[in-house]
mmCIF file of C-alpha atoms and ligand atoms in Angstrom:
data_model
loop_
_atom_site.group_PDB
_atom_site.id
_atom_site.type_symbol
_atom_site.label_atom_id
_atom_site.label_comp_id
_atom_site.label_asym_id
_atom_site.label_seq_id
_atom_site.Cartn_x
_atom_site.Cartn_y
_atom_site.Cartn_z
ATOM 1 C CA ASN E 1342 -18.149 -2.773 20.922
ATOM 2 C CA ALA E 1343 -14.449 -2.111 20.272
ATOM 3 C CA ASP E 1344 -15.073 0.152 17.276
ATOM 4 C CA ALA E 1345 -17.466 2.376 19.220
ATOM 5 C CA ASP E 1346 -14.994 2.707 22.118
ATOM 6 C CA ALA E 1347 -12.251 3.579 19.667
ATOM 7 C CA TRP E 1348 -14.214 6.365 17.990
ATOM 8 C CA GLY E 1349 -12.204 9.567 18.061
ATOM 9 C CA ASP E 1350 -8.913 7.921 19.023
ATOM 10 C CA LEU E 1351 -7.238 9.302 15.864
ATOM 11 C CA GLU E 1352 -8.534 12.850 16.457
ATOM 12 C CA GLY E 1353 -5.945 15.470 15.535
ATOM 13 C CA LEU E 1354 -3.793 13.087 13.487
ATOM 14 C CA ASN E 1355 -2.864 13.508 9.835
ATOM 15 C CA VAL E 1356 -3.086 10.162 8.062
ATOM 16 C CA VAL E 1357 -1.883 9.518 4.491
ATOM 17 C CA VAL E 1358 -2.821 6.298 2.712
ATOM 18 C CA SER E 1359 -1.752 5.124 -0.744
ATOM 19 C CA ALA E 1360 -4.156 2.805 -2.536
ATOM 20 C CA GLY E 1361 -4.647 1.030 -5.839
ATOM 21 C CA GLY E 1362 -2.084 -0.115 -8.355
ATOM 22 C CA THR E 1363 0.520 1.851 -10.274
ATOM 23 C CA ARG E 1364 0.843 1.737 -14.064
ATOM 24 C CA GLU E 1365 4.129 2.028 -15.906
ATOM 25 C CA PRO E 1366 3.810 3.343 -19.456
ATOM 26 C CA LEU E 1367 5.159 1.269 -22.325
ATOM 27 C CA ASP E 1368 4.142 3.459 -25.225
ATOM 28 C CA SER E 1369 1.573 6.167 -25.897
ATOM 29 C CA VAL E 1370 -1.383 3.789 -25.332
ATOM 30 C CA ARG E 1371 -0.094 0.851 -23.241
ATOM 31 C CA PHE E 1372 1.104 0.221 -19.707
ATOM 32 C CA LEU E 1373 2.259 -2.507 -17.312
ATOM 33 C CA GLY E 1374 -0.105 -2.718 -14.364
ATOM 34 C CA ASN E 1375 -1.579 -4.971 -11.697
ATOM 35 C CA ARG E 1376 -4.984 -6.077 -10.428
ATOM 36 C CA SER E 1377 -5.117 -4.128 -7.162
ATOM 37 C CA SER E 1378 -8.630 -2.758 -6.601
ATOM 38 C CA GLY E 1379 -7.657 -0.220 -3.934
ATOM 39 C CA ARG E 1380 -10.375 -1.518 -1.599
ATOM 40 C CA GLN E 1381 -8.146 -2.186 1.426
ATOM 41 C CA GLY E 1382 -6.489 1.231 1.209
ATOM 42 C CA PHE E 1383 -9.858 2.961 0.826
ATOM 43 C CA ALA E 1384 -11.255 1.011 3.791
ATOM 44 C CA ILE E 1385 -8.318 2.164 5.932
ATOM 45 C CA ALA E 1386 -8.863 5.771 4.825
ATOM 46 C CA GLU E 1387 -12.572 5.653 5.665
ATOM 47 C CA ALA E 1388 -12.004 3.912 9.000
ATOM 48 C CA ALA E 1389 -9.349 6.500 9.942
ATOM 49 C CA ARG E 1390 -11.703 9.349 9.007
ATOM 50 C CA GLU E 1391 -14.437 7.766 11.128
ATOM 51 C CA ARG E 1392 -12.029 7.675 14.077
ATOM 52 C CA GLY E 1393 -11.319 11.384 13.788
ATOM 53 C CA ALA E 1394 -8.191 11.606 11.607
ATOM 54 C CA LYS E 1395 -7.623 14.113 8.828
ATOM 55 C CA VAL E 1396 -7.098 11.796 5.855
ATOM 56 C CA THR E 1397 -5.382 12.099 2.470
ATOM 57 C CA VAL E 1398 -5.587 9.263 -0.033
ATOM 58 C CA VAL E 1399 -3.042 8.957 -2.838
ATOM 59 C CA ALA E 1400 -4.985 6.848 -5.337
ATOM 60 C CA ALA E 1401 -3.508 5.000 -8.311
ATOM 61 C CA HIS E 1402 -6.282 3.886 -10.649
ATOM 62 C CA VAL E 1403 -8.983 3.184 -8.102
ATOM 63 C CA ALA E 1404 -12.485 2.979 -9.605
ATOM 64 C CA LEU E 1405 -14.237 3.616 -6.288
ATOM 65 C CA PRO E 1406 -15.742 6.642 -4.573
ATOM 66 C CA LEU E 1407 -14.346 7.878 -1.267
ATOM 67 C CA GLY E 1408 -16.345 9.008 1.750
ATOM 68 C CA GLU E 1409 -16.862 12.697 2.378
ATOM 69 C CA GLY E 1410 -14.168 14.769 4.034
ATOM 70 C CA ILE E 1411 -11.250 12.778 2.634
ATOM 71 C CA ARG E 1412 -8.709 14.496 0.382
ATOM 72 C CA ARG E 1413 -7.957 12.497 -2.768
ATOM 73 C CA VAL E 1414 -4.833 12.894 -4.914
ATOM 74 C CA GLU E 1415 -4.783 10.982 -8.223
ATOM 75 C CA VAL E 1416 -1.525 9.423 -9.432
ATOM 76 C CA SER E 1417 -0.533 6.864 -12.058
ATOM 77 C CA SER E 1418 3.093 5.676 -12.187
ATOM 78 C CA THR E 1419 5.355 4.701 -9.293
ATOM 79 C CA GLU E 1420 7.258 7.935 -9.816
ATOM 80 C CA SER E 1421 4.124 10.098 -9.501
ATOM 81 C CA LEU E 1422 2.985 8.089 -6.473
ATOM 82 C CA GLY E 1423 6.388 8.665 -4.870
ATOM 83 C CA VAL E 1424 6.210 12.425 -5.478
ATOM 84 C CA ALA E 1425 2.685 12.646 -3.993
ATOM 85 C CA MET E 1426 3.530 10.449 -0.991
ATOM 86 C CA ARG E 1427 6.676 12.393 -0.113
ATOM 87 C CA ALA E 1428 4.754 15.681 -0.315
ATOM 88 C CA ALA E 1429 1.894 14.387 1.850
ATOM 89 C CA ALA E 1430 4.286 12.703 4.318
ATOM 90 C CA GLU E 1431 5.854 16.073 5.184
ATOM 91 C CA THR E 1432 2.875 16.898 7.391
ATOM 92 C CA ALA E 1433 1.670 13.371 8.189
ATOM 93 C CA ASP E 1434 1.674 11.648 11.563
ATOM 94 C CA VAL E 1435 0.827 8.285 10.010
ATOM 95 C CA VAL E 1436 1.859 7.064 6.536
ATOM 96 C CA ILE E 1437 0.325 3.867 5.171
ATOM 97 C CA MET E 1438 1.567 2.295 1.916
ATOM 98 C CA ALA E 1439 -1.338 0.088 0.873
ATOM 99 C CA ALA E 1440 -0.837 0.583 -2.870
ATOM 100 C CA ALA E 1441 0.438 -2.233 -5.080
ATOM 101 C CA VAL E 1442 3.511 -0.580 -6.538
ATOM 102 C CA ALA E 1443 5.255 -1.810 -9.690
ATOM 103 C CA ASP E 1444 8.747 -3.156 -9.051
ATOM 104 C CA PHE E 1445 9.879 -2.557 -12.634
ATOM 105 C CA ARG E 1446 9.121 -0.184 -15.464
ATOM 106 C CA PRO E 1447 9.980 -0.279 -19.163
ATOM 107 C CA ALA E 1448 13.473 1.159 -19.681
ATOM 108 C CA LYS E 1449 12.153 3.424 -22.419
ATOM 109 C CA VAL E 1450 8.694 4.710 -23.230
ATOM 110 C CA ALA E 1451 7.980 4.816 -26.962
ATOM 111 C CA ASP E 1452 6.361 8.103 -27.973
ATOM 112 C CA HIS E 1453 4.316 6.251 -30.599
ATOM 113 C CA LYS E 1454 2.319 3.022 -30.532
ATOM 114 C CA ILE E 1455 4.728 0.061 -30.719
ATOM 115 C CA LYS E 1456 4.089 -1.876 -33.972
ATOM 116 C CA LYS E 1457 4.337 -5.588 -34.678
ATOM 117 C CA ASP E 1458 7.371 -6.329 -36.831
ATOM 118 C CA GLY E 1459 10.476 -8.502 -37.205
ATOM 119 C CA ASP E 1460 10.403 -12.121 -35.982
ATOM 120 C CA GLY E 1461 7.036 -11.886 -34.239
ATOM 121 C CA THR E 1462 8.330 -11.584 -30.698
ATOM 122 C CA LEU E 1463 8.793 -8.447 -28.630
ATOM 123 C CA THR E 1464 11.429 -8.134 -25.938
ATOM 124 C CA LEU E 1465 10.988 -5.509 -23.252
ATOM 125 C CA THR E 1466 13.796 -4.263 -21.062
ATOM 126 C CA LEU E 1467 12.609 -3.413 -17.559
ATOM 127 C CA VAL E 1468 14.487 -1.396 -14.965
ATOM 128 C CA PRO E 1469 13.730 -1.195 -11.217
ATOM 129 C CA THR E 1470 11.408 1.510 -9.923
ATOM 130 C CA GLU E 1471 12.208 3.406 -6.736
ATOM 131 C CA ASP E 1472 11.099 1.777 -3.490
ATOM 132 C CA VAL E 1473 8.713 4.435 -2.196
ATOM 133 C CA LEU E 1474 8.187 2.789 1.203
ATOM 134 C CA ALA E 1475 11.933 2.422 1.816
ATOM 135 C CA GLY E 1476 12.359 6.132 1.032
ATOM 136 C CA LEU E 1477 9.542 7.082 3.414
ATOM 137 C CA VAL E 1478 11.123 4.958 6.172
ATOM 138 C CA ARG E 1479 14.510 6.627 5.577
ATOM 139 C CA SER E 1480 13.052 10.132 5.776
ATOM 140 C CA ARG E 1481 10.637 9.349 8.633
ATOM 141 C CA ARG E 1482 10.202 12.325 10.945
ATOM 142 C CA PRO E 1483 10.399 11.866 14.746
ATOM 143 C CA GLY E 1484 7.083 10.515 15.990
ATOM 144 C CA GLN E 1485 5.888 9.574 12.516
ATOM 145 C CA THR E 1486 4.440 6.077 12.101
ATOM 146 C CA VAL E 1487 5.111 4.301 8.778
ATOM 147 C CA ILE E 1488 3.195 1.199 7.742
ATOM 148 C CA GLY E 1489 3.694 -1.121 4.782
ATOM 149 C CA PHE E 1490 1.819 -3.979 3.197
ATOM 150 C CA ALA E 1491 3.139 -7.175 1.679
ATOM 151 C CA ALA E 1492 1.331 -9.596 -0.542
ATOM 152 C CA GLU E 1493 3.076 -12.938 -0.121
ATOM 153 C CA THR E 1494 2.730 -16.499 -1.306
ATOM 154 C CA GLY E 1495 4.355 -19.463 0.393
ATOM 155 C CA ASP E 1496 6.827 -21.490 -1.684
ATOM 156 C CA SER E 1497 9.256 -24.388 -1.292
ATOM 157 C CA GLY E 1498 11.811 -22.106 0.387
ATOM 158 C CA ALA E 1499 9.689 -20.398 3.031
ATOM 159 C CA THR E 1500 6.174 -19.898 4.407
ATOM 160 C CA VAL E 1501 4.154 -16.701 3.999
ATOM 161 C CA LEU E 1502 5.124 -15.708 7.538
ATOM 162 C CA GLU E 1503 8.850 -16.340 6.972
ATOM 163 C CA HIS E 1504 8.827 -14.254 3.788
ATOM 164 C CA GLY E 1505 6.879 -11.581 5.677
ATOM 165 C CA ALA E 1506 9.309 -11.508 8.604
ATOM 166 C CA ALA E 1507 12.303 -11.134 6.295
ATOM 167 C CA LYS E 1508 10.545 -8.309 4.457
ATOM 168 C CA ALA E 1509 9.568 -6.590 7.730
ATOM 169 C CA ARG E 1510 13.219 -6.515 8.804
ATOM 170 C CA ARG E 1511 14.369 -5.367 5.362
ATOM 171 C CA LYS E 1512 11.768 -2.587 5.033
ATOM 172 C CA GLY E 1513 12.042 -1.274 8.597
ATOM 173 C CA ALA E 1514 8.473 0.062 8.717
ATOM 174 C CA ASP E 1515 6.852 0.277 12.151
ATOM 175 C CA LEU E 1516 4.312 -2.300 11.003
ATOM 176 C CA LEU E 1517 4.155 -4.606 7.986
ATOM 177 C CA CYS E 1518 0.695 -5.976 7.184
ATOM 178 C CA VAL E 1519 1.178 -9.321 5.478
ATOM 179 C CA ASN E 1520 -1.500 -10.632 3.202
ATOM 180 C CA GLU E 1521 -1.503 -14.135 1.787
ATOM 181 C CA VAL E 1522 -2.346 -13.974 -1.908
ATOM 182 C CA GLY E 1523 -3.163 -16.774 -4.272
ATOM 183 C CA VAL E 1524 -5.559 -17.664 -7.023
ATOM 184 C CA ASP E 1525 -8.615 -16.780 -4.962
ATOM 185 C CA ARG E 1526 -7.209 -14.823 -2.027
ATOM 186 C CA GLY E 1527 -6.275 -11.245 -1.373
ATOM 187 C CA PHE E 1528 -7.314 -9.389 -4.499
ATOM 188 C CA GLY E 1529 -10.830 -8.123 -5.148
ATOM 189 C CA ASP E 1530 -13.761 -7.986 -2.751
ATOM 190 C CA ARG E 1531 -13.194 -11.010 -0.516
ATOM 191 C CA PRO E 1532 -12.682 -11.341 3.218
ATOM 192 C CA ASN E 1533 -9.123 -10.560 4.131
ATOM 193 C CA GLU E 1534 -6.616 -12.030 6.482
ATOM 194 C CA VAL E 1535 -3.699 -9.915 7.601
ATOM 195 C CA ARG E 1536 -0.787 -10.687 9.909
ATOM 196 C CA MET E 1537 0.878 -7.622 11.399
ATOM 197 C CA LEU E 1538 4.623 -7.755 11.945
ATOM 198 C CA ALA E 1539 6.900 -5.361 13.824
ATOM 199 C CA SER E 1540 10.149 -4.117 12.254
ATOM 200 C CA ASP E 1541 12.029 -7.026 13.902
ATOM 201 C CA GLY E 1542 9.730 -9.509 12.131
ATOM 202 C CA ALA E 1543 7.731 -10.526 15.227
ATOM 203 C CA GLU E 1544 3.989 -10.999 14.730
ATOM 204 C CA VAL E 1545 2.177 -8.465 16.924
ATOM 205 C CA ALA E 1546 -1.420 -8.893 15.751
ATOM 206 C CA HIS E 1547 -3.646 -10.837 13.420
ATOM 207 C CA ALA E 1548 -6.900 -9.753 11.786
ATOM 208 C CA ALA E 1549 -9.460 -11.497 9.620
ATOM 209 C CA GLY E 1550 -12.774 -10.340 8.253
ATOM 210 C CA SER E 1551 -14.095 -7.703 5.910
ATOM 211 C CA LYS E 1552 -11.701 -5.047 4.614
ATOM 212 C CA ILE E 1553 -13.289 -2.487 6.959
ATOM 213 C CA GLU E 1554 -12.838 -4.801 9.972
ATOM 214 C CA VAL E 1555 -9.220 -5.426 9.009
ATOM 215 C CA ALA E 1556 -8.767 -1.663 8.540
ATOM 216 C CA HIS E 1557 -9.919 -1.024 12.116
ATOM 217 C CA ARG E 1558 -7.587 -3.682 13.527
ATOM 218 C CA ILE E 1559 -4.642 -2.103 11.671
ATOM 219 C CA LEU E 1560 -5.611 1.305 13.075
ATOM 220 C CA ASP E 1561 -5.777 -0.249 16.575
ATOM 221 C CA GLN E 1562 -2.090 -1.090 16.098
ATOM 222 C CA VAL E 1563 -1.381 2.472 14.945
ATOM 223 C CA VAL E 1564 -2.919 3.752 18.186
ATOM 224 C CA ARG E 1565 -0.898 1.231 20.225
ATOM 225 C CA LEU E 1566 2.363 2.146 18.459
ATOM 226 C CA ARG E 1567 1.755 5.855 19.003
ATOM 227 C CA HIS E 1568 1.173 5.332 22.725
ATOM 228 C CA GLN E 1569 4.568 3.584 22.895
ATOM 229 C CA VAL E 1570 6.569 6.636 21.760
HETATM 230 N N1 CTP L 1645 6.526 -0.675 -2.266
HETATM 231 C C1 CTP L 1645 6.958 0.596 -2.586
HETATM 232 N N2 CTP L 1645 7.662 0.828 -3.740
HETATM 233 C C2 CTP L 1645 7.963 -0.198 -4.571
HETATM 234 C C3 CTP L 1645 7.535 -1.507 -4.251
HETATM 235 C C4 CTP L 1645 6.819 -1.719 -3.094
HETATM 236 O O1 CTP L 1645 6.687 1.522 -1.819
HETATM 237 N N3 CTP L 1645 8.649 0.051 -5.675
HETATM 238 C C5 CTP L 1645 5.810 -0.887 -1.000
HETATM 239 C C6 CTP L 1645 4.401 -1.433 -1.146
HETATM 240 O O2 CTP L 1645 3.442 -0.393 -1.228
HETATM 241 C C7 CTP L 1645 4.227 -2.210 0.154
HETATM 242 C C8 CTP L 1645 5.644 -2.662 0.486
HETATM 243 O O3 CTP L 1645 6.515 -1.816 -0.251
HETATM 244 O O4 CTP L 1645 3.784 -1.387 1.207
HETATM 245 C C9 CTP L 1645 5.949 -4.094 0.172
HETATM 246 O O5 CTP L 1645 5.673 -4.363 -1.173
HETATM 247 P P1 CTP L 1645 6.021 -5.775 -1.770
HETATM 248 O O6 CTP L 1645 5.723 -5.782 -3.227
HETATM 249 O O7 CTP L 1645 5.375 -6.822 -0.913
HETATM 250 O O8 CTP L 1645 7.600 -5.868 -1.456
HETATM 251 P P2 CTP L 1645 8.872 -5.706 -2.379
HETATM 252 O O9 CTP L 1645 9.899 -5.034 -1.546
HETATM 253 O O10 CTP L 1645 8.529 -5.060 -3.674
HETATM 254 O O11 CTP L 1645 9.357 -7.192 -2.589
HETATM 255 P P3 CTP L 1645 8.828 -8.346 -3.613
HETATM 256 O O12 CTP L 1645 7.752 -7.776 -4.488
HETATM 257 O O13 CTP L 1645 10.035 -8.774 -4.362
HETATM 258 O O14 CTP L 1645 8.311 -9.439 -2.698
HETATM 259 CA CA1 CA L 1646 6.895 -5.797 -5.121
#
C-alpha cells in the first residue's frame, strides 16, 4: 500500500495550505464570492499531517472541521489571505495555494447598505486583486516548494491541458494542479481529477479519485520535488 509506505515522509516539514474561497466586500452586508467548499485544501492538510508534517491551514470561509493537530488561521478577503499566507510562508518548506481566490474586488466598499435607486440597474466597478501565488513564487526561499491550483474549462481556443500549461509557465510554481471544472465537475464533494504540471508546462503526474486520494498523489509529487533539490 503506497500510502502506508509513505507514512512519515513529510516528517519535519512545515506545510502551509490555503483553502476555501475569498469574499470581497461590496457594502456593509454584501460580498462577491465563489462556490469553493475548501474540501481539496482540507484533504491536503489532513493528508500532510498524517504523513508527519507540521501543518497550517489558511481558511477562507470553509464550513468544515479540521483534524487535530492542524493550526487554522481564518481569513476572508484576498488581501487578508495574502497577509496570512506571506506570514506563514516565512517559515514554510511547502506552500500550497488551493484556495479559490477572487480576481477582482469592488473598487469601493460602501460603508452603508447600497440602496435601489435611479434607473433600476446597478453598475459595479471592479479592480484587480493581488495575485497571491505570484507573490509567493517571487519571494520563494531557497529550498521552498510552491504549489498552485488551476480550475480550467476547455473552450474553442484551447483544451484544459493547453490552458493549464500556459498558466503553469506564467505562474512559475514548482507544480500546478489542474482541475477540469464544469457544470458537474470540480466543485463540491465529487471525485476529482487533477493533472500536475511542472513550471515548464509538462505534465508530470495525473491523479483521479477521492479528494484524499488526490491529496496523497499531490504530496507524492512534493516528496519527489524535494528529493530533486
Ligand atoms: N491565485 C492567487 N491570487 C489570485 C488569483 C489566483 O493566489 N488573485 C492562485 C490560486 O489560488 C491558484 C492559482 O493562483 O493556486 C491559479 O488560479 P486561477 O484562478 O486558476 O488563475 P488566474 O491566474 O487567476 O487566471 P484565470 O482565473 O484568469 O484563469
Ligand atoms: Ca482566477
